[in-house]
mmCIF file of C-alpha atoms and ligand atoms in Angstrom:
data_model
loop_
_atom_site.group_PDB
_atom_site.id
_atom_site.type_symbol
_atom_site.label_atom_id
_atom_site.label_comp_id
_atom_site.label_asym_id
_atom_site.label_seq_id
_atom_site.Cartn_x
_atom_site.Cartn_y
_atom_site.Cartn_z
ATOM 1 C CA MET A 1 12.166 -14.066 -7.868
ATOM 2 C CA ILE A 2 12.240 -12.669 -4.340
ATOM 3 C CA THR A 3 15.376 -10.813 -3.301
ATOM 4 C CA PHE A 4 16.300 -9.781 0.220
ATOM 5 C CA SER A 5 18.994 -7.095 0.358
ATOM 6 C CA ASN A 6 20.454 -6.231 3.734
ATOM 7 C CA VAL A 7 17.078 -6.705 5.396
ATOM 8 C CA SER A 8 16.857 -5.899 9.087
ATOM 9 C CA LYS A 9 14.061 -5.535 11.607
ATOM 10 C CA ILE A 10 14.467 -3.885 14.956
ATOM 11 C CA TYR A 11 11.426 -3.973 17.237
ATOM 12 C CA GLU A 12 11.142 -1.356 19.906
ATOM 13 C CA SER A 13 8.979 -2.145 22.853
ATOM 14 C CA THR A 14 9.016 -0.433 26.233
ATOM 15 C CA GLY A 15 12.130 1.435 25.227
ATOM 16 C CA LYS A 16 14.061 -1.770 24.521
ATOM 17 C CA LYS A 17 15.362 -2.649 21.074
ATOM 18 C CA VAL A 18 15.211 -6.193 19.776
ATOM 19 C CA THR A 19 17.014 -7.067 16.554
ATOM 20 C CA ALA A 20 14.729 -9.764 15.156
ATOM 21 C CA VAL A 21 16.242 -9.873 11.636
ATOM 22 C CA ASP A 22 19.814 -8.826 11.078
ATOM 23 C CA HIS A 23 21.104 -7.834 7.614
ATOM 24 C CA VAL A 24 19.757 -10.744 5.611
ATOM 25 C CA ASN A 25 20.878 -11.160 2.003
ATOM 26 C CA MET A 26 19.468 -13.933 -0.140
ATOM 27 C CA SER A 27 17.201 -14.662 -3.072
ATOM 28 C CA VAL A 28 14.547 -17.229 -3.941
ATOM 29 C CA GLU A 29 13.920 -18.225 -7.536
ATOM 30 C CA GLU A 30 10.522 -18.415 -9.177
ATOM 31 C CA GLY A 31 8.734 -21.724 -8.578
ATOM 32 C CA GLU A 32 11.084 -22.644 -5.753
ATOM 33 C CA ILE A 33 10.279 -23.696 -2.184
ATOM 34 C CA CYS A 34 12.644 -22.028 0.248
ATOM 35 C CA VAL A 35 12.381 -23.198 3.852
ATOM 36 C CA PHE A 36 13.271 -20.723 6.606
ATOM 37 C CA LEU A 37 14.652 -22.913 9.344
ATOM 38 C CA GLY A 38 15.816 -22.100 12.845
ATOM 39 C CA PRO A 39 14.995 -22.197 16.557
ATOM 40 C CA SER A 40 12.111 -20.339 18.158
ATOM 41 C CA GLY A 41 12.623 -16.586 18.193
ATOM 42 C CA CYS A 42 15.292 -16.507 15.447
ATOM 43 C CA GLY A 43 13.168 -14.194 13.293
ATOM 44 C CA LYS A 44 11.487 -16.532 10.779
ATOM 45 C CA THR A 45 7.965 -15.118 11.135
ATOM 46 C CA THR A 46 9.268 -11.561 11.161
ATOM 47 C CA LEU A 47 11.175 -12.080 7.914
ATOM 48 C CA LEU A 48 8.145 -13.707 6.318
ATOM 49 C CA ARG A 49 5.790 -10.920 7.345
ATOM 50 C CA MET A 50 8.097 -8.284 5.964
ATOM 51 C CA VAL A 51 7.482 -9.748 2.498
ATOM 52 C CA ASN A 52 3.770 -8.854 2.562
ATOM 53 C CA ARG A 53 4.458 -5.777 4.674
ATOM 54 C CA LEU A 54 2.588 -6.917 7.737
ATOM 55 C CA VAL A 55 5.853 -6.008 9.445
ATOM 56 C CA GLN A 56 7.603 -2.795 8.434
ATOM 57 C CA ILE A 57 11.232 -3.163 7.306
ATOM 58 C CA THR A 58 13.688 -1.177 9.451
ATOM 59 C CA GLU A 59 16.561 -1.318 6.986
ATOM 60 C CA GLY A 60 17.292 -2.808 3.570
ATOM 61 C CA SER A 61 14.866 -3.823 0.841
ATOM 62 C CA ILE A 62 12.829 -6.715 -0.520
ATOM 63 C CA GLU A 63 12.105 -7.033 -4.219
ATOM 64 C CA ILE A 64 9.603 -9.291 -5.950
ATOM 65 C CA ASP A 65 10.423 -9.725 -9.634
ATOM 66 C CA GLY A 66 12.617 -6.669 -9.512
ATOM 67 C CA LYS A 67 10.010 -4.432 -7.868
ATOM 68 C CA ASP A 68 10.698 -2.961 -4.456
ATOM 69 C CA ILE A 69 7.738 -3.929 -2.261
ATOM 70 C CA GLN A 70 7.831 -0.532 -0.546
ATOM 71 C CA ALA A 71 6.846 1.044 -3.844
ATOM 72 C CA LEU A 72 3.756 -1.175 -4.228
ATOM 73 C CA ASP A 73 0.346 -0.569 -2.763
ATOM 74 C CA SER A 74 0.240 -2.700 0.384
ATOM 75 C CA ILE A 75 -3.319 -3.952 -0.187
ATOM 76 C CA GLU A 76 -2.502 -4.969 -3.765
ATOM 77 C CA LEU A 77 0.679 -6.605 -2.548
ATOM 78 C CA ARG A 78 -1.146 -8.703 0.049
ATOM 79 C CA ARG A 79 -3.702 -9.833 -2.478
ATOM 80 C CA SER A 80 -0.967 -11.112 -4.733
ATOM 81 C CA ILE A 81 0.623 -13.130 -1.948
ATOM 82 C CA GLY A 82 -1.020 -16.134 -0.277
ATOM 83 C CA TYR A 83 -0.384 -16.260 3.436
ATOM 84 C CA VAL A 84 -0.820 -19.271 5.701
ATOM 85 C CA ILE A 85 -0.607 -18.011 9.259
ATOM 86 C CA GLN A 86 1.140 -19.895 12.061
ATOM 87 C CA GLN A 87 -1.709 -21.845 13.803
ATOM 88 C CA ASN A 88 -3.810 -21.658 10.609
ATOM 89 C CA GLY A 89 -5.700 -18.465 11.594
ATOM 90 C CA LEU A 90 -9.101 -19.418 10.192
ATOM 91 C CA PHE A 91 -11.907 -16.997 11.011
ATOM 92 C CA PRO A 92 -13.939 -18.804 13.687
ATOM 93 C CA ASN A 93 -17.212 -17.074 12.853
ATOM 94 C CA MET A 94 -17.090 -17.937 9.161
ATOM 95 C CA THR A 95 -17.978 -21.227 7.498
ATOM 96 C CA ILE A 96 -15.326 -23.168 5.622
ATOM 97 C CA GLU A 97 -16.586 -21.897 2.288
ATOM 98 C CA GLU A 98 -16.579 -18.295 3.541
ATOM 99 C CA ASN A 99 -13.076 -18.730 4.923
ATOM 100 C CA ILE A 100 -11.760 -19.956 1.603
ATOM 101 C CA ASN A 101 -13.523 -17.195 -0.300
ATOM 102 C CA VAL A 102 -12.229 -14.252 1.711
ATOM 103 C CA VAL A 103 -9.753 -13.041 -0.904
ATOM 104 C CA PRO A 104 -11.824 -13.895 -4.018
ATOM 105 C CA LYS A 105 -14.658 -11.900 -2.438
ATOM 106 C CA MET A 106 -12.390 -8.930 -1.810
ATOM 107 C CA LEU A 107 -11.287 -9.181 -5.417
ATOM 108 C CA GLY A 108 -14.915 -8.964 -6.493
ATOM 109 C CA TRP A 109 -15.296 -12.423 -8.026
ATOM 110 C CA ASP A 110 -18.926 -13.274 -8.754
ATOM 111 C CA ALA A 111 -20.718 -15.977 -6.749
ATOM 112 C CA GLY A 112 -20.473 -18.585 -9.496
ATOM 113 C CA LYS A 113 -16.735 -18.214 -9.915
ATOM 114 C CA ARG A 114 -16.215 -18.346 -6.143
ATOM 115 C CA LYS A 115 -18.295 -21.465 -5.850
ATOM 116 C CA ASN A 116 -16.295 -23.233 -8.549
ATOM 117 C CA ARG A 117 -13.027 -22.206 -7.023
ATOM 118 C CA TYR A 118 -14.153 -23.456 -3.599
ATOM 119 C CA LYS A 119 -15.000 -26.827 -5.083
ATOM 120 C CA GLU A 120 -11.754 -27.043 -7.009
ATOM 121 C CA LEU A 121 -9.644 -26.200 -3.962
ATOM 122 C CA MET A 122 -11.440 -28.644 -1.677
ATOM 123 C CA GLU A 123 -10.919 -31.406 -4.201
ATOM 124 C CA MET A 124 -7.267 -30.469 -4.482
ATOM 125 C CA MET A 125 -6.980 -30.796 -0.694
ATOM 126 C CA GLY A 126 -8.776 -34.138 -0.685
ATOM 127 C CA LEU A 127 -11.806 -32.841 1.222
ATOM 128 C CA ASN A 128 -15.419 -33.241 0.179
ATOM 129 C CA PRO A 129 -16.742 -29.773 -0.807
ATOM 130 C CA GLU A 130 -20.364 -30.496 0.134
ATOM 131 C CA GLU A 131 -19.572 -32.099 3.464
ATOM 132 C CA PHE A 132 -17.560 -29.127 4.698
ATOM 133 C CA ARG A 133 -19.269 -26.189 2.997
ATOM 134 C CA LYS A 134 -21.413 -25.050 5.952
ATOM 135 C CA ARG A 135 -19.224 -26.225 8.779
ATOM 136 C CA PHE A 136 -17.231 -23.948 11.066
ATOM 137 C CA PRO A 137 -13.493 -24.304 11.727
ATOM 138 C CA TRP A 138 -14.009 -25.728 15.229
ATOM 139 C CA GLU A 139 -15.982 -28.598 13.705
ATOM 140 C CA LEU A 140 -12.871 -29.792 11.836
ATOM 141 C CA SER A 141 -9.849 -31.787 12.964
ATOM 142 C CA GLY A 142 -6.479 -30.060 13.254
ATOM 143 C CA GLY A 143 -5.246 -31.566 9.975
ATOM 144 C CA GLN A 144 -8.406 -30.530 8.131
ATOM 145 C CA GLN A 145 -8.110 -26.988 9.490
ATOM 146 C CA GLN A 146 -4.530 -26.771 8.287
ATOM 147 C CA ARG A 147 -5.602 -27.892 4.841
ATOM 148 C CA ILE A 148 -8.311 -25.214 4.754
ATOM 149 C CA GLY A 149 -5.642 -22.678 5.736
ATOM 150 C CA VAL A 150 -3.556 -23.749 2.736
ATOM 151 C CA ALA A 151 -6.594 -23.758 0.419
ATOM 152 C CA ARG A 152 -7.539 -20.261 1.546
ATOM 153 C CA ALA A 153 -4.046 -18.974 0.773
ATOM 154 C CA LEU A 154 -4.205 -20.555 -2.692
ATOM 155 C CA ALA A 155 -7.707 -19.269 -3.449
ATOM 156 C CA ALA A 156 -6.897 -16.365 -5.737
ATOM 157 C CA ASP A 157 -4.006 -18.270 -7.315
ATOM 158 C CA PRO A 158 -1.258 -15.921 -6.134
ATOM 159 C CA PRO A 159 2.218 -16.456 -7.605
ATOM 160 C CA VAL A 160 3.852 -16.182 -4.185
ATOM 161 C CA MET A 161 2.949 -18.051 -0.996
ATOM 162 C CA LEU A 162 4.121 -17.393 2.548
ATOM 163 C CA MET A 163 3.551 -20.390 4.781
ATOM 164 C CA ASP A 164 4.304 -20.083 8.478
ATOM 165 C CA GLU A 165 4.645 -23.560 9.970
ATOM 166 C CA PRO A 166 1.479 -24.714 8.185
ATOM 167 C CA PHE A 167 1.876 -28.287 9.380
ATOM 168 C CA GLY A 168 3.136 -27.483 12.863
ATOM 169 C CA ALA A 169 1.335 -28.923 15.884
ATOM 170 C CA LEU A 170 0.101 -31.972 13.988
ATOM 171 C CA ASP A 171 0.839 -35.572 14.796
ATOM 172 C CA PRO A 172 3.622 -37.096 12.690
ATOM 173 C CA ILE A 173 1.400 -39.297 10.520
ATOM 174 C CA ILE A 174 -0.969 -36.515 9.446
ATOM 175 C CA ARG A 175 1.982 -34.226 9.008
ATOM 176 C CA ASP A 176 3.687 -36.729 6.769
ATOM 177 C CA HIS A 177 0.535 -37.082 4.713
ATOM 178 C CA LEU A 178 0.056 -33.322 4.326
ATOM 179 C CA GLN A 179 3.690 -32.844 3.329
ATOM 180 C CA ASN A 180 3.247 -35.410 0.563
ATOM 181 C CA GLU A 181 0.051 -33.761 -0.634
ATOM 182 C CA PHE A 182 1.709 -30.393 -0.512
ATOM 183 C CA LEU A 183 4.552 -31.592 -2.751
ATOM 184 C CA ARG A 184 2.062 -33.157 -5.142
ATOM 185 C CA ILE A 185 0.066 -29.909 -5.396
ATOM 186 C CA GLN A 186 3.207 -27.801 -5.790
ATOM 187 C CA LYS A 187 4.201 -29.921 -8.802
ATOM 188 C CA ASP A 188 1.109 -28.579 -10.569
ATOM 189 C CA VAL A 189 0.867 -25.050 -9.225
ATOM 190 C CA LYS A 190 4.607 -24.198 -9.129
ATOM 191 C CA LYS A 191 4.344 -21.284 -6.724
ATOM 192 C CA THR A 192 7.272 -19.407 -5.281
ATOM 193 C CA ILE A 193 7.010 -20.427 -1.643
ATOM 194 C CA LEU A 194 8.620 -19.196 1.536
ATOM 195 C CA PHE A 195 7.953 -21.892 4.100
ATOM 196 C CA VAL A 196 8.775 -21.530 7.791
ATOM 197 C CA SER A 197 9.727 -24.569 9.812
ATOM 198 C CA HIS A 198 11.795 -25.444 12.836
ATOM 199 C CA ASP A 199 12.028 -29.077 11.821
ATOM 200 C CA ILE A 200 15.111 -30.103 9.857
ATOM 201 C CA ASP A 201 13.463 -33.248 8.470
ATOM 202 C CA GLU A 202 10.553 -31.228 7.097
ATOM 203 C CA ALA A 203 12.993 -28.731 5.584
ATOM 204 C CA ILE A 204 14.997 -31.464 3.852
ATOM 205 C CA ARG A 205 11.873 -33.026 2.504
ATOM 206 C CA LEU A 206 10.144 -29.920 1.206
ATOM 207 C CA GLY A 207 12.842 -27.404 0.436
ATOM 208 C CA ASP A 208 14.479 -26.813 -2.903
ATOM 209 C CA LYS A 209 16.538 -24.512 -0.763
ATOM 210 C CA ILE A 210 16.969 -24.147 3.004
ATOM 211 C CA ALA A 211 17.897 -20.931 4.796
ATOM 212 C CA ILE A 212 19.069 -21.449 8.379
ATOM 213 C CA PHE A 213 18.783 -18.578 10.846
ATOM 214 C CA ASN A 214 20.132 -17.906 14.292
ATOM 215 C CA GLN A 215 19.256 -14.781 16.263
ATOM 216 C CA GLY A 216 18.094 -12.955 13.166
ATOM 217 C CA GLN A 217 21.194 -13.743 11.135
ATOM 218 C CA LEU A 218 21.298 -15.955 8.083
ATOM 219 C CA MET A 219 23.756 -18.707 8.908
ATOM 220 C CA GLN A 220 23.645 -20.570 5.606
ATOM 221 C CA VAL A 221 21.476 -20.918 2.541
ATOM 222 C CA GLY A 222 21.689 -23.737 0.016
ATOM 223 C CA THR A 223 20.092 -26.908 -1.278
ATOM 224 C CA PRO A 224 19.373 -29.578 1.351
ATOM 225 C CA ASP A 225 22.293 -31.547 -0.020
ATOM 226 C CA GLN A 226 24.667 -28.596 0.259
ATOM 227 C CA ILE A 227 23.573 -27.892 3.827
ATOM 228 C CA LEU A 228 23.896 -31.507 4.902
ATOM 229 C CA SER A 229 27.146 -32.214 3.133
ATOM 230 C CA ASP A 230 28.868 -28.959 3.932
ATOM 231 C CA PRO A 231 27.496 -27.149 6.995
ATOM 232 C CA LYS A 232 29.175 -23.795 7.114
ATOM 233 C CA ASN A 233 29.585 -23.355 10.856
ATOM 234 C CA GLU A 234 29.122 -24.870 14.299
ATOM 235 C CA PHE A 235 25.553 -23.631 14.638
ATOM 236 C CA VAL A 236 24.401 -25.231 11.396
ATOM 237 C CA ARG A 237 26.223 -28.459 12.230
ATOM 238 C CA ASP A 238 24.533 -28.643 15.646
ATOM 239 C CA PHE A 239 21.153 -27.699 14.265
ATOM 240 C CA ILE A 240 21.058 -30.352 11.589
ATOM 241 C CA GLY A 241 22.274 -32.983 14.024
ATOM 242 C CA SER A 242 24.990 -35.580 14.117
ATOM 243 C CA ASP A 243 23.195 -37.906 11.737
ATOM 244 C CA ARG A 244 23.467 -35.560 8.785
ATOM 245 C CA GLU A 245 25.132 -38.195 6.610
ATOM 246 C CA ILE A 246 22.159 -40.431 7.138
ATOM 247 C CA LYS A 247 19.643 -37.658 6.534
ATOM 248 C CA ARG A 248 21.406 -37.003 3.264
ATOM 249 C CA LEU A 249 20.612 -40.519 2.179
ATOM 250 C CA THR A 250 16.907 -39.720 1.996
ATOM 251 C CA LEU A 251 17.687 -37.094 -0.652
ATOM 252 C CA LEU A 252 19.259 -39.519 -3.067
ATOM 253 C CA THR A 253 17.802 -42.440 -4.970
ATOM 254 C CA VAL A 254 19.262 -45.651 -6.323
ATOM 255 C CA LYS A 255 19.277 -43.966 -9.729
ATOM 256 C CA ASP A 256 21.539 -41.199 -8.382
ATOM 257 C CA LEU A 257 23.858 -43.818 -7.001
ATOM 258 C CA LEU A 258 24.085 -45.580 -10.341
ATOM 259 C CA ASN A 259 24.799 -42.302 -12.095
ATOM 260 C CA LYS A 260 27.576 -41.593 -9.645
ATOM 261 C CA GLY A 261 29.613 -44.685 -10.338
ATOM 262 C CA LYS A 262 29.605 -47.430 -12.866
ATOM 263 C CA LYS A 263 30.156 -50.119 -10.276
ATOM 264 C CA GLY A 264 26.594 -50.594 -9.154
ATOM 265 C CA ASN A 265 25.331 -50.882 -12.684
ATOM 266 C CA ARG A 266 26.416 -54.363 -13.595
ATOM 267 C CA LYS A 267 23.753 -55.061 -16.097
ATOM 268 C CA SER A 268 25.815 -57.454 -18.186
ATOM 269 C CA ASN A 269 26.524 -60.075 -15.565
ATOM 270 C CA LEU A 270 23.126 -59.932 -13.984
ATOM 271 C CA THR A 271 21.919 -63.419 -13.262
ATOM 272 C CA ALA A 272 19.886 -62.862 -10.137
ATOM 273 C CA GLU A 273 16.188 -63.540 -10.087
ATOM 274 C CA ILE A 274 14.026 -60.845 -8.609
ATOM 275 C CA ASN A 275 13.351 -61.922 -5.063
ATOM 276 C CA GLU A 276 12.111 -60.117 -1.997
ATOM 277 C CA PHE A 277 15.390 -58.194 -1.710
ATOM 278 C CA TYR A 278 14.915 -55.694 -4.472
ATOM 279 C CA VAL A 279 14.965 -51.936 -4.876
ATOM 280 C CA THR A 280 13.601 -49.722 -7.633
ATOM 281 C CA LEU A 281 15.457 -46.878 -9.318
ATOM 282 C CA ASP A 282 13.354 -44.451 -7.277
ATOM 283 C CA THR A 283 13.972 -46.060 -3.882
ATOM 284 C CA ASP A 284 15.738 -43.590 -1.617
ATOM 285 C CA LEU A 285 19.131 -44.602 -0.312
ATOM 286 C CA ARG A 286 17.980 -44.927 3.251
ATOM 287 C CA ASN A 287 15.392 -47.509 2.298
ATOM 288 C CA ALA A 288 17.840 -49.180 -0.090
ATOM 289 C CA LEU A 289 20.171 -49.549 2.840
ATOM 290 C CA ALA A 290 17.506 -51.296 4.878
ATOM 291 C CA VAL A 291 17.041 -53.805 2.043
ATOM 292 C CA LEU A 292 20.774 -54.411 1.732
ATOM 293 C CA LEU A 293 21.114 -54.982 5.440
ATOM 294 C CA ALA A 294 18.224 -57.424 5.468
ATOM 295 C CA SER A 295 19.474 -59.343 2.462
ATOM 296 C CA PRO A 296 21.514 -62.435 3.452
ATOM 297 C CA THR A 297 23.868 -61.960 0.501
ATOM 298 C CA GLY A 298 24.305 -58.231 1.098
ATOM 299 C CA GLU A 299 22.939 -57.623 -2.380
ATOM 300 C CA ALA A 300 19.719 -56.269 -3.796
ATOM 301 C CA VAL A 301 18.346 -56.565 -7.307
ATOM 302 C CA ILE A 302 17.586 -53.235 -8.922
ATOM 303 C CA VAL A 303 14.375 -53.293 -10.939
ATOM 304 C CA ASP A 304 13.348 -50.686 -13.477
ATOM 305 C CA GLN A 305 9.940 -49.074 -14.074
ATOM 306 C CA ARG A 306 8.732 -52.114 -16.015
ATOM 307 C CA ASN A 307 9.744 -54.435 -13.188
ATOM 308 C CA GLN A 308 12.648 -55.803 -15.200
ATOM 309 C CA PRO A 309 16.029 -56.456 -13.552
ATOM 310 C CA HIS A 310 18.330 -53.535 -14.170
ATOM 311 C CA GLY A 311 21.399 -54.399 -12.100
ATOM 312 C CA ILE A 312 22.621 -55.481 -8.705
ATOM 313 C CA LEU A 313 23.363 -53.208 -5.811
ATOM 314 C CA THR A 314 25.959 -54.516 -3.384
ATOM 315 C CA PHE A 315 26.830 -53.420 0.079
ATOM 316 C CA THR A 316 30.354 -52.542 -1.010
ATOM 317 C CA ASP A 317 29.219 -50.347 -3.909
ATOM 318 C CA TYR A 318 26.858 -48.606 -1.598
ATOM 319 C CA GLU A 319 29.484 -47.847 0.994
ATOM 320 C CA LEU A 320 31.970 -46.793 -1.615
ATOM 321 C CA LEU A 321 29.590 -44.365 -3.233
ATOM 322 C CA THR A 322 27.835 -42.869 -0.225
ATOM 323 C CA GLY A 323 30.834 -42.791 2.095
ATOM 324 C CA VAL A 324 28.645 -44.045 4.919
ATOM 325 C CA HIS A 325 30.576 -46.392 7.188
ATOM 326 C CA PRO A 326 29.230 -49.832 8.066
ATOM 327 C CA SER A 327 29.553 -49.143 11.783
ATOM 328 C CA LYS A 328 26.902 -46.468 11.413
ATOM 329 C CA LEU A 329 24.668 -48.395 9.099
ATOM 330 C CA LYS A 330 23.023 -50.903 11.406
ATOM 331 C CA SER A 331 21.837 -48.493 14.077
ATOM 332 C CA ILE A 332 19.953 -46.254 11.695
ATOM 333 C CA VAL A 333 17.638 -48.713 10.084
ATOM 334 C CA HIS A 334 16.589 -50.469 13.257
HETATM 335 N N1 ATP B 1 5.788 -7.247 17.826
HETATM 336 C C1 ATP B 1 6.954 -7.493 18.440
HETATM 337 N N2 ATP B 1 7.489 -6.617 19.310
HETATM 338 C C2 ATP B 1 8.671 -6.841 19.898
HETATM 339 N N3 ATP B 1 9.422 -7.937 19.695
HETATM 340 C C3 ATP B 1 8.943 -8.854 18.834
HETATM 341 C C4 ATP B 1 7.687 -8.689 18.163
HETATM 342 N N4 ATP B 1 7.482 -9.767 17.376
HETATM 343 C C5 ATP B 1 8.550 -10.569 17.539
HETATM 344 N N5 ATP B 1 9.432 -10.028 18.420
HETATM 345 C C6 ATP B 1 10.736 -10.600 18.815
HETATM 346 O O1 ATP B 1 11.513 -10.790 17.642
HETATM 347 C C7 ATP B 1 12.223 -12.004 17.689
HETATM 348 C C8 ATP B 1 11.860 -12.864 16.475
HETATM 349 O O2 ATP B 1 10.496 -13.268 16.570
HETATM 350 P P1 ATP B 1 9.779 -14.155 15.460
HETATM 351 O O3 ATP B 1 8.358 -14.268 15.829
HETATM 352 O O4 ATP B 1 10.103 -13.589 14.138
HETATM 353 O O5 ATP B 1 10.545 -15.535 15.649
HETATM 354 P P2 ATP B 1 10.255 -16.990 15.025
HETATM 355 O O6 ATP B 1 11.560 -17.450 14.479
HETATM 356 O O7 ATP B 1 9.108 -16.924 14.104
HETATM 357 O O8 ATP B 1 9.897 -17.848 16.316
HETATM 358 P P3 ATP B 1 8.868 -19.110 16.475
HETATM 359 O O9 ATP B 1 9.582 -20.297 15.886
HETATM 360 O O10 ATP B 1 8.727 -19.223 17.958
HETATM 361 O O11 ATP B 1 7.602 -18.775 15.778
HETATM 362 C C9 ATP B 1 11.889 -12.636 19.030
HETATM 363 O O12 ATP B 1 12.903 -12.315 19.929
HETATM 364 C C10 ATP B 1 10.586 -11.971 19.410
HETATM 365 O O13 ATP B 1 10.454 -11.903 20.796
HETATM 366 MG MG1 MG B 2 7.208 -17.833 14.113
#
């Protein structure tokens, strides 16, 4: 667990003081992804870099598993924390393999162990180890470089990862792909991750928890659902946008909807054949909505994992349970 207690950072440059982080209190559980979200200059990178002491804390304290980071040796600390730098920060004069092996080498791993780890990480990232081994960062696409940045941070298998906009500056399709891969990998590795983003959609998708900052102050911290359903103040409301109800729909699945109310789960009187207007239990509610709107009867058959009919989802159930009004529905799926 990472705990921030009254953490502040004041930079002093040319006699002027800038409060970059202002009395932040929050904690992140083990194995959780917490997204630091907020506009440019709100202090996200500063807060992140205080965790591995690349930035000195002005006031307050940060604890990792109950240990004050100030009391730890800073080199040791940095080795136990993976860090993906904003703009990937690969060393341009090192090959891909050398880049990935920076920390294992510092830790004194022998050549065989490093080689195996390189291979394992490249495979995890979906990149061919042999093809990239001797290449230099500039010989890779932006998306590949970002993946190497993530692999490098994972190399020594640190329990904590700091990721500063690791998928920033990528086109939406590659970004989407990397986010999916990232979630898949996290399922296996279960790191405690602090992830910086300024993109609300990315935060909703990746975060177990989202912390929203403005001018160094923590505005709100909570699960994506809590933030979207109950924004605490004007800033948060503006930042997440007017379509927050619709964004919330991507967090829930048909299964959640069925659990919420008995109405959608009319298994007993199910007579419908499975046709093209069907949803699965795992379909998110935004996609389910698109199916409902396209269906001439306003109904969709719910199929289970074995492709057997499970129930019928109607437009009325949907509206009743999500509280999303029909007037809003059409514009969002087209
Ligand atoms: N080394 C520094 N010296 C003085 N001021 C700094 C320094 N680093 C950052 N700042 C200031 O601190 C504030 C927070 O900066 P920070 O880089 O943490 O923001 P950020 O949220 O990461 O922004 P971005 O989304 O643009 O990366 C800004 O006002 C910035 O100008
Ligand atoms: Mg930053």
